[in-house]
Each structure stands twice: as C-alpha cells, then as structure tokens.
C-alpha cells in the first residue's frame, strides 16, 4: 500500500510539470513522490482511500471538548498509520457503546469483521457501527450516551492483517 | 413562549431567525451541513449541530436528521425559514408528532396552500377572482388543449406543487401545447416530485402584488401594505418594493381584505403571503405562500413591525397584539436581491475574495456572507439582501443607489449592475412597470 518512489530527477532541460506528476500519481498505486534539486524539495503524497466512514485521518485528535472517552494514542509507525481508520457518526443522535450491562467497545479491544462496536440512536432508530474487517479499537472519541452530530468522530480503529 | 428553537435552515434566513430569537430571549440551535460548518452565524446561535453532508437532500431536506437534532438538543420548536422544508406538510406533521411546535401554519393549511389547483378551486367557490383556467389538475396534453381553446391563448401551464418558475411554460398557440405540457411535467416531477400541472389564462404584462398577512390561533387576521414584486427574471423576484407605486388606497384595501378572506378560508395561522396578479384595477388571486418570505424586510421597514418575532410569538400561541388600524405605512422601502450569477442569470459558484457591505442611514443588509465565504453550488446563489427605506419612494431609491455603490463583492460575478440599471430606468423611476419589465428593458 505504501509504495514510495524516489523519482530520478528530470534532465535540466525538462520542465517540472507538477500537474502531470499529480495526474500520474492519481492513476497509479504509487503513494509518494519525492524530488530534490538544489534548494528545491518536493514531496507529493497520496492519502490512502480505504475508509469505512468519512475521510481517512492519520492524526488522532478529539474535535470536541465534550468528546473524550479515551486518550488519543500516538502514531507508532507508518504501517500502523496506514491501517488506521476513523469511524464517524452516520447520523445525529445518541451514541452508545454499552447496552447498560455490557460494554461493547473499549480501547485495545479486538472486534471481528461483522462485530458491533456501538450504535447511534436517531429518533428511536438504531444505526449500528459495525466492523468491516477484523480490527482493534485504538481510540474512542465519545462517551456512552453522548449526543453526536452527523460526521462526528466516534472511533479510531486499526485493521488487522493489513 | 418557546424555550429553545431549532433553526432548520441556512444562510441569511437562519441568521435572521437567530437574531429574532436572541432578542426574544429564546435559545437557538443552528443546524448546518458539512459545507456550512464554519459559517459565522452558526456561532451566533446558542448551539449548533451538523446534520449531514453538503447536498441539501442529505442535510437541510433530511427530515429525520433535523427532527433528531431538535430532539437531542431538547428544542421545543422548529423554525423552517423559507425554502427547504418550510412548505412541506409532512415535515410539519412529523414535528407535531414528536411534540415539536412548527413555526408556521398547520400541516393541513400548508398542504392546502401547496396544492395550487385545490386552493384556487376553494377561493373561486367563495367568489374571489382567479385567473380563468383548469379546474384542478390537468390529466394530459389533450385536456390542456381543450381548456386552452376555451379560455383562449396565450395560456400558462404551471406545476401544482410549483414555485420559482419551475414546471412553468407560457404557450401562445395550439401547436406548442403538447411539447410544453410534457416539458413542464418533467420539470415539475424533477423539482417537486409531483408532475401535476394546471392550465390558466396568461395575463399579459400584469403586476405581481403580494399582501403580507398575520393571523393568530383565535382566527384574528390582519394585512400589511402590499409589496410590488413585478421586477422578475425567469419568474424569480429580483427587486421588490413597498408600497407599490401603482396601487391606490382603494385597491390596497380591497387586496388586503381579500388576502384576509383567503387566510381565513384556509385557517391560516402565523405569518404568510397572498399573491395576486393585478391588471389595471382588476386583480386575481394567484397563490398563498405558507411561510415567511425572502422579501419580508420590505414590510418590516414599511410598517415598523418585526414580522419574524411576530411569527414566532403567534406560533407560540400568543394573540395578535395589533389591530388593523395599528398597521400603518410609515415609509417606502426597496429590496435588491444580490445574487451570484452571470448576465444570463446562471448561478456562479465560487469564493468571495472581498466583501464590503453598505451602511449608513436607512440601509439594512441581510446576509450570512463574509470575506472568504464560498458560494456553494449546492445552495441558492443569493449573497445578500440590501433593503433601504426613505420618507418617500425617491429617497428609498436614492439610498439604494448609494448602497449599491458602496457594496463591493470580488471573486464571483454578481447582478449588482442589473440592479443599478433597473434603478436608473425611466419607467422604474416613474413607477410604471409590469412583470415583463426586465425582458423589455434589454
């Protein structure tokens, strides 16, 4: 996934066509392009696109003061970073990670593909947050029974066997 | 009075509602799409909540997200503003079923006002003049042809659930009616999920006059001085003024009393507008808008009555605090809708690089735009409403000219030049214009 290519610098007579390079980058599985000449240093990175909900994010920060059930974890390495995904709320509603007796989700807990991490209750309708692959929960951003808005970060997960 | 109101809209009207609620001591919750999250007006509300992605269908038109937002934020009422869900009777009904007050008329009234063929039929039975046309929905082009032959060309085909010029075609001869019927039907289905059409006589060069009404739950109704909305392009209002320079006191009273009769017929509550086509001293009921209107500030200036606060108070069950005699015309007002659009009236999306708003005596600006705001292709392209008032029409117009000179918008194409051209036009200055004004000005 994290294919990194050090491109041979173009001949001095060649014009550096960034737009063209970005197009090529978009069409191939090359994820990163670095170019240095003299003082000029260019790094182009293509972000991984495999996400469950919302855009992929590598930094783990809470975006709401009221939204901290777990401490953000540090990013250990590039491989771990690439397998991490942010799961966001699919609806406005109340977030649940516990049915009152059982805690479904906790930081460090491993969940099998198809397993339930939690749910958002919206007007009495339950929208479950399911694991789309075997994964480990690396952060939980909201408290049980907290009101969440659409798109709010709920979990950071790390896919296993990536 | 309500304790906390969910503002189920965006942009300038959301800000207008938030301001009114603040002055009334009622808490407000703004909803926003992902695209509007950073808009400053969300921060002016007491609370805000993101309800979906930029596309209106998934956010501002998403009933379950809006209701859910109202419930989780513990609101007791929802203000729909205009557009989006404002005239959706199902939304009003769902609000009620969840114990939320809908700030507008009842779902039944909205449904009746929204089905234009039905309300026209109703007012006609009460001898209120309407433009001659079909009785209810026309089934097909052949039936439309028969009706047109009876009422004589030109005719206009309109969507029963329509508005804003969509699903509307003027037909001047029999050979064009089949195609026009099909096109209008397809457009109506696409815009309103309802392909129902009706046919009526097309009144050439009429004036578009609307009467603001207010009604309480005890059945008391009163009217305000009219707004002249004849300056339109593609059947959409561009510039409005009040009172109309073309309506005398006798006709004003007649129109006002007729508007109140219509409101009573449909059991209207809160504020709304009854629209008429006026040709010389004849007038025809056109439609009822069951919402606060974009151009409500014109009436607010003319009457010195805050319609937004009045709407909220009436929805909360308060009695009308006024009698008809209390409603006066204290000045003249003009409103220019500043849109992001090209000279062919096509919306132009983009970023406002620089925005300088006018001010000074007699100028009001309703906008949610600031420097750096994006005109999103997902929403209406209106940037701002500039409203001016004067002791008389001439002063209101001069103030508007001055305000438009002060207004600077860079980064997107606007219709400021069109407004300046209208304000300089000899016929406009004389107050002699009809709905074909913009077309004839070119």
Coordinates of C-alpha atoms in Angstrom, one line a residue, chain B:
Chain B
X1 CA -43.1 31.3 24.8
X2 CA -40.7 28.7 23.4
X3 CA -37.6 27.9 25.4
X4 CA -35.3 26.6 22.6
X5 CA -35.9 26.7 18.8
X6 CA -34.1 24.6 16.2
X7 CA -33.4 26.8 13.2
X8 CA -33.9 24.4 10.3
X9 CA -32.4 26.4 7.5
X10 CA -29.1 28.1 6.5
X11 CA -27.6 31.3 5.3
X12 CA -29.2 34.7 5.8
X13 CA -32.6 33.5 6.9
X14 CA -31.1 31.3 9.6
X15 CA -29.2 34.3 10.8
X16 CA -32.4 36.4 10.7
X17 CA -34.2 33.8 12.8
X18 CA -31.3 33.5 15.3
X19 CA -31.3 37.3 15.7
X20 CA -35.0 37.4 16.4
X21 CA -34.8 34.6 18.9
X22 CA -31.9 36.3 20.7
X23 CA -33.9 39.5 21.0
X24 CA -36.9 37.5 22.4
X25 CA -34.7 35.7 25.0
X26 CA -35.3 32.3 23.3
X27 CA -32.4 30.0 22.9
X28 CA -31.5 28.9 19.3
X29 CA -29.8 25.8 17.8
X30 CA -28.4 26.2 14.3
X31 CA -28.2 23.2 12.0
X32 CA -25.6 23.1 9.4
X33 CA -24.4 20.9 6.7
X34 CA -20.7 19.9 6.5
X35 CA -20.2 22.7 3.9
X36 CA -21.7 25.3 6.3
X37 CA -19.9 24.2 9.5
X38 CA -17.6 27.2 9.6
X39 CA -20.1 29.8 8.8
X40 CA -20.1 32.5 11.4
X41 CA -23.8 32.6 12.0
X42 CA -23.7 29.0 13.5
X43 CA -21.5 30.6 16.2
X44 CA -24.1 33.3 16.9
X45 CA -26.7 30.7 17.8
X46 CA -26.6 29.3 21.4
X47 CA -25.7 25.9 20.0
X48 CA -25.2 24.2 16.6
X49 CA -25.2 20.7 15.2
X50 CA -24.0 19.2 11.9
X51 CA -26.8 17.3 10.2
X52 CA -25.3 15.9 7.1
X53 CA -23.1 16.4 4.0
X54 CA -23.3 19.4 1.7
X55 CA -26.0 18.1 -0.6
X56 CA -29.3 19.6 0.6
X57 CA -31.1 16.3 0.2
X58 CA -28.9 14.7 2.8
X59 CA -28.9 17.7 5.2
X60 CA -31.4 20.6 5.1
X61 CA -34.0 18.4 3.4
X62 CA -33.3 15.4 5.6
X63 CA -36.3 15.3 7.9
X64 CA -35.1 12.5 10.2
X65 CA -31.8 14.3 10.8
X66 CA -33.5 17.6 11.5
X67 CA -36.1 16.1 13.9
X68 CA -33.3 14.1 15.6
X69 CA -31.3 17.3 16.0
X70 CA -34.3 19.0 17.6
X71 CA -34.9 16.1 20.0
X72 CA -31.3 15.6 21.1
X73 CA -30.8 19.3 21.6
X74 CA -34.1 19.4 23.6
X75 CA -35.8 22.0 21.5
X76 CA -39.5 22.7 21.8
X77 CA -40.0 24.3 18.4
X78 CA -38.6 24.2 14.9
X79 CA -38.4 27.3 12.6
X80 CA -38.2 26.2 8.9
X81 CA -37.4 29.6 7.4
X82 CA -38.2 29.7 3.7
X83 CA -37.4 27.0 1.1
X84 CA -36.2 23.6 2.1
X85 CA -38.8 22.1 4.4
X86 CA -40.8 25.3 5.1
X87 CA -43.8 24.3 3.0
X88 CA -43.6 20.5 3.5
X89 CA -46.8 19.5 5.3
X90 CA -45.3 16.1 6.2
X91 CA -42.5 17.8 8.0
X92 CA -44.9 20.0 9.9
X93 CA -46.9 16.9 10.8
X94 CA -43.8 14.9 11.9
X95 CA -42.7 17.9 14.1
X96 CA -46.1 17.8 15.8
X97 CA -45.9 14.0 16.3
X98 CA -42.6 14.4 18.1
X99 CA -44.0 17.2 20.3
X100 CA -42.2 20.0 18.5
X101 CA -44.1 23.2 17.6
X102 CA -43.7 24.0 13.9
X103 CA -43.3 27.8 13.5
X104 CA -45.7 28.2 10.6
X105 CA -49.3 27.3 9.9
X106 CA -50.7 23.8 10.4
X107 CA -49.8 20.9 8.2
X108 CA -53.3 20.9 6.8
X109 CA -53.1 24.6 5.8
X110 CA -49.6 24.1 4.3
X111 CA -51.0 21.1 2.3
X112 CA -53.9 23.1 1.0
X113 CA -51.8 26.2 0.2
X114 CA -49.3 24.0 -1.5
X115 CA -51.7 22.3 -3.8
X116 CA -52.3 25.3 -6.0
X117 CA -55.2 23.8 -8.0
X118 CA -57.0 23.0 -4.8
X119 CA -56.7 26.4 -3.2
X120 CA -57.7 28.1 -6.5
X121 CA -60.8 26.0 -6.6
X122 CA -61.5 26.8 -3.0
X123 CA -61.2 30.6 -3.4
X124 CA -63.1 30.5 -6.7
X125 CA -66.1 29.0 -4.9
X126 CA -66.0 31.9 -2.5
X127 CA -66.2 34.4 -5.4
X128 CA -62.7 35.6 -5.0
X129 CA -61.5 36.4 -8.6
X130 CA -59.0 34.0 -10.0
X131 CA -57.4 33.8 -13.5
X132 CA -59.6 31.6 -15.7
X133 CA -58.2 28.2 -16.1
X134 CA -58.5 24.4 -15.5
X135 CA -60.4 23.1 -12.6
X136 CA -57.8 21.1 -10.7
X137 CA -55.0 19.0 -12.2
X138 CA -55.0 18.5 -15.9
X139 CA -54.6 14.9 -16.8
X140 CA -52.8 15.2 -20.2
X141 CA -51.9 17.4 -23.1
X142 CA -55.1 16.7 -24.9
X143 CA -57.2 18.0 -22.0
X144 CA -54.8 21.0 -21.7
X145 CA -55.5 21.7 -25.4
X146 CA -59.3 21.7 -24.8
X147 CA -59.0 24.1 -21.8
X148 CA -56.7 26.4 -23.7
X149 CA -59.2 26.6 -26.6
X150 CA -61.9 27.5 -24.2
X151 CA -60.1 30.2 -22.3
X152 CA -58.1 31.3 -25.4
X153 CA -54.4 31.7 -25.9
X154 CA -52.0 32.7 -24.5
X155 CA -52.1 30.3 -21.6
X156 CA -49.7 29.3 -18.9
X157 CA -49.0 25.8 -17.7
X158 CA -48.0 25.6 -14.1
X159 CA -46.9 22.9 -11.7
X160 CA -49.5 22.3 -8.9
X161 CA -46.7 22.0 -6.4
X162 CA -44.6 24.6 -8.1
X163 CA -42.8 27.8 -7.4
X164 CA -39.8 29.8 -8.6
X165 CA -40.7 29.4 -12.2
X166 CA -40.1 25.7 -12.3
X167 CA -42.6 23.5 -14.1
X168 CA -44.0 26.6 -15.9
X169 CA -44.5 27.2 -19.6
X170 CA -46.2 30.1 -21.5
X171 CA -48.0 28.7 -24.6
X172 CA -49.1 31.1 -27.3
X173 CA -50.5 28.7 -29.8
X174 CA -52.0 25.3 -30.1
X175 CA -49.1 23.8 -32.0
X176 CA -46.8 24.3 -28.9
X177 CA -49.0 23.0 -26.2
X178 CA -48.1 19.3 -26.3
X179 CA -44.4 19.8 -26.0
X180 CA -44.8 22.5 -23.4
X181 CA -47.0 20.2 -21.3
X182 CA -44.5 17.4 -21.4
X183 CA -41.6 19.6 -20.6
X184 CA -43.4 21.3 -17.7
X185 CA -44.5 17.9 -16.3
X186 CA -41.0 16.5 -16.5
X187 CA -39.5 19.7 -14.8
X188 CA -42.2 19.6 -12.1
X189 CA -41.6 15.9 -11.3
X190 CA -37.9 16.6 -11.1
X191 CA -38.2 19.7 -8.9
X192 CA -41.1 18.8 -6.6
X193 CA -41.6 15.0 -7.0
X194 CA -45.0 15.8 -8.3
X195 CA -45.8 16.1 -12.0
X196 CA -49.3 17.6 -11.5
X197 CA -50.0 20.5 -13.8
X198 CA -52.8 23.1 -14.3
X199 CA -53.5 25.5 -17.1
X200 CA -54.7 29.1 -16.8
X201 CA -55.1 32.2 -19.0
X202 CA -51.9 34.0 -19.3
X203 CA -52.4 37.7 -18.3
X204 CA -50.0 39.7 -20.4
X205 CA -47.9 42.3 -18.5
X206 CA -49.6 42.2 -15.1
X207 CA -48.2 43.4 -11.9
X208 CA -47.2 40.9 -9.2
X209 CA -48.6 42.2 -5.9
X210 CA -48.4 40.4 -2.7
X211 CA -50.1 41.0 0.6
X212 CA -48.4 40.0 3.9
X213 CA -50.9 38.7 6.4
X214 CA -50.6 37.7 10.1
X215 CA -53.1 35.5 11.9
X216 CA -53.4 34.2 15.4
X217 CA -54.9 30.9 16.6
X218 CA -58.2 32.6 17.6
X219 CA -58.9 33.5 14.0
X220 CA -57.9 37.1 14.0
X221 CA -56.3 38.1 10.7
X222 CA -54.8 41.4 9.6
X223 CA -53.0 42.6 6.5
X224 CA -50.0 44.8 5.8
X225 CA -49.3 47.3 3.0
X226 CA -48.5 45.4 -0.2
X227 CA -45.2 44.6 -1.8
X228 CA -44.7 45.0 -5.5
X229 CA -42.7 42.1 -6.8
X230 CA -43.2 42.7 -10.5
X231 CA -39.5 43.0 -11.2
X232 CA -38.6 39.4 -12.0
X233 CA -36.4 37.4 -14.3
X234 CA -37.4 33.8 -15.3
X235 CA -40.3 34.2 -12.9
X236 CA -38.0 34.8 -10.0
X237 CA -38.1 38.1 -8.0
X238 CA -35.1 40.4 -8.3
X239 CA -36.2 43.7 -6.7
X240 CA -39.2 44.3 -4.5
X241 CA -40.7 47.5 -3.1
X242 CA -43.4 48.6 -0.9
X243 CA -45.9 50.1 -1.0
X244 CA -46.5 49.6 -4.7
X245 CA -46.3 52.9 -6.7
X246 CA -49.1 51.5 -8.8
X247 CA -51.7 50.7 -6.2
X248 CA -54.1 53.3 -4.8
X249 CA -55.6 53.3 -1.3
X250 CA -58.9 51.8 -2.5
X251 CA -57.3 48.9 -4.3
X252 CA -54.9 48.4 -1.4
X253 CA -57.8 48.0 1.0
X254 CA -59.6 45.6 -1.4
X255 CA -56.5 43.5 -1.9
X256 CA -55.8 43.4 1.9
X257 CA -59.3 42.4 2.8
X258 CA -59.3 39.7 0.1
X259 CA -56.0 38.4 1.4
X260 CA -57.5 38.1 4.9
X261 CA -60.5 36.3 3.5
X262 CA -58.2 33.8 1.8
X263 CA -56.2 33.3 5.1
X264 CA -59.5 32.7 7.0
X265 CA -60.6 30.2 4.4
X266 CA -57.5 28.0 4.9
X267 CA -57.5 28.6 8.7
X268 CA -54.1 30.3 8.4
X269 CA -52.0 31.0 11.5
X270 CA -48.7 32.9 12.0
X271 CA -47.5 35.0 9.0
X272 CA -48.0 34.3 5.3
X273 CA -48.4 35.9 2.0
X274 CA -51.2 36.1 -0.5
X275 CA -50.1 36.8 -4.1
X276 CA -52.2 38.5 -6.7
X277 CA -51.8 39.3 -10.4
X278 CA -53.1 42.9 -10.9
X279 CA -54.1 44.3 -14.2
X280 CA -55.2 47.9 -14.1
X281 CA -57.8 47.8 -11.3
X282 CA -58.6 44.1 -11.7
X283 CA -56.9 41.6 -9.5
X284 CA -56.7 37.8 -9.5
X285 CA -55.7 35.5 -6.6
X286 CA -52.6 33.7 -7.6
X287 CA -51.3 31.6 -4.7
X288 CA -50.7 31.6 -1.0
X289 CA -47.2 31.2 0.4
X290 CA -47.4 29.5 3.8
X291 CA -44.1 30.8 5.1
X292 CA -42.1 33.9 5.9
X293 CA -41.0 35.4 2.6
X294 CA -37.5 36.3 1.4
X295 CA -38.7 39.9 1.0
X296 CA -40.3 40.3 4.4
X297 CA -37.9 43.1 5.4
X298 CA -39.6 45.4 2.9
X299 CA -42.8 45.1 5.0
X300 CA -40.8 45.4 8.3
X301 CA -39.5 48.7 7.2
X302 CA -42.8 50.0 5.8
X303 CA -44.8 49.0 8.9
X304 CA -42.1 49.1 11.5
X305 CA -43.2 45.7 12.7
X306 CA -40.8 42.8 13.2
X307 CA -42.5 40.0 11.3
X308 CA -40.1 37.3 12.4
X309 CA -40.7 38.0 16.1
X310 CA -44.4 38.2 15.3
X311 CA -44.3 34.8 13.5
X312 CA -42.6 33.2 16.5
X313 CA -45.0 34.7 19.0
X314 CA -48.0 33.7 17.0
X315 CA -46.7 30.1 16.7
X316 CA -46.2 30.0 20.4
X317 CA -50.0 30.7 20.7
X318 CA -49.9 34.4 21.5
X319 CA -52.7 36.6 20.3
X320 CA -52.1 39.2 17.6
X321 CA -51.0 42.2 19.6
X322 CA -52.3 44.6 16.9
X323 CA -55.5 45.7 15.2
X324 CA -55.8 46.6 11.6
X325 CA -55.7 50.3 12.4
X326 CA -52.3 49.8 14.1
X327 CA -50.7 48.8 10.8
X328 CA -49.5 51.9 9.1
X329 CA -47.3 52.7 6.1
X330 CA -44.6 54.8 7.7
X331 CA -42.1 54.9 4.9
X332 CA -41.2 53.5 1.5
X333 CA -38.8 50.5 1.2
X334 CA -36.9 48.8 -1.7
X335 CA -35.1 45.5 -1.6
X336 CA -32.5 44.3 -4.0
X337 CA -31.6 40.6 -4.1
X338 CA -27.9 40.4 -4.7
X339 CA -27.2 37.1 -6.4
X340 CA -24.0 35.4 -7.5
X341 CA -24.9 35.0 -11.2
X342 CA -23.8 35.9 -14.7
X343 CA -25.6 38.1 -17.1
X344 CA -27.7 35.2 -18.3
X345 CA -28.9 34.7 -14.7
X346 CA -26.9 31.4 -14.4
X347 CA -25.7 30.9 -10.8
X348 CA -22.0 31.3 -10.4
X349 CA -20.3 29.4 -7.6
X350 CA -17.0 30.5 -6.1
X351 CA -15.3 32.2 -3.3
X352 CA -16.0 35.8 -2.2
X353 CA -12.5 37.2 -2.1
X354 CA -13.6 40.6 -0.8
X355 CA -16.9 41.8 0.6
X356 CA -17.6 45.4 1.6
X357 CA -21.2 45.9 2.8
X358 CA -23.1 49.2 2.6
X359 CA -24.4 51.0 5.7
X360 CA -25.4 54.4 6.8
X361 CA -28.9 55.8 7.3
X362 CA -31.8 53.8 6.0
X363 CA -29.8 50.8 4.9
X364 CA -30.3 47.2 6.1
X365 CA -28.2 44.2 4.9
X366 CA -29.4 40.7 5.5
X367 CA -26.5 38.3 4.6
X368 CA -24.6 35.4 6.1
X369 CA -21.6 36.0 3.8
X370 CA -18.2 37.4 4.9
X371 CA -14.8 37.7 3.2
X372 CA -13.8 34.3 2.1
X373 CA -17.3 32.8 2.1
X374 CA -18.0 30.2 -0.5
X375 CA -21.0 30.4 -2.8
X376 CA -21.7 26.7 -2.9
X377 CA -23.2 25.0 -6.0
X378 CA -25.4 23.0 -3.6
X379 CA -27.5 26.0 -2.5
X380 CA -29.2 29.2 -3.6
X381 CA -26.9 31.7 -5.1
X382 CA -28.2 34.7 -3.2
X383 CA -25.4 36.6 -1.5
X384 CA -27.3 39.3 0.3
X385 CA -30.5 41.3 0.5
X386 CA -30.0 45.0 0.6
X387 CA -33.0 46.9 1.9
X388 CA -33.3 50.7 2.0
X389 CA -36.1 52.9 3.3
X390 CA -36.9 56.6 2.8
X391 CA -39.6 59.0 3.8
X392 CA -40.8 58.6 0.2
X393 CA -40.0 56.4 -2.8
X394 CA -37.5 58.8 -4.3
X395 CA -35.4 58.8 -1.1
X396 CA -35.6 55.0 -0.8
X397 CA -34.4 54.6 -4.4
X398 CA -31.6 57.2 -3.9
X399 CA -30.4 55.4 -0.8
X400 CA -30.4 52.1 -2.7
X401 CA -28.3 53.6 -5.5
X402 CA -25.9 54.9 -2.9
X403 CA -25.8 51.5 -1.1
X404 CA -25.1 49.6 -4.3
X405 CA -22.2 52.0 -5.0
X406 CA -20.8 51.1 -1.5
X407 CA -21.3 47.4 -2.0
X408 CA -18.1 45.6 -3.2
X409 CA -18.1 41.9 -4.0
X410 CA -15.0 40.4 -5.6
X411 CA -14.3 36.8 -6.6
X412 CA -17.8 36.0 -8.0
X413 CA -19.9 37.5 -10.7
X414 CA -23.0 39.4 -9.3
X415 CA -26.1 41.1 -10.5
X416 CA -25.3 44.4 -8.9
X417 CA -25.0 46.0 -12.4
X418 CA -28.5 44.7 -13.3
X419 CA -29.9 46.4 -10.1
X420 CA -28.2 49.7 -11.0
X421 CA -29.7 49.5 -14.5
X422 CA -33.2 48.9 -13.1
X423 CA -32.8 51.8 -10.6
X424 CA -31.8 54.2 -13.5
X425 CA -34.6 53.1 -15.8
X426 CA -37.0 55.8 -16.6
X427 CA -40.1 53.6 -16.3
X428 CA -38.9 52.2 -13.0
X429 CA -38.3 55.7 -11.6
X430 CA -41.8 56.7 -12.7
X431 CA -43.2 53.5 -11.0
X432 CA -44.6 52.3 -14.3
X433 CA -43.6 48.7 -14.7
X434 CA -45.1 45.2 -15.0
X435 CA -43.7 41.6 -14.8
X436 CA -42.2 41.9 -18.3
X437 CA -40.1 44.9 -17.1
X438 CA -36.7 43.1 -17.2
X439 CA -37.4 41.5 -20.6
X440 CA -38.4 44.8 -22.1
X441 CA -35.5 46.7 -20.5
X442 CA -32.9 44.8 -22.7

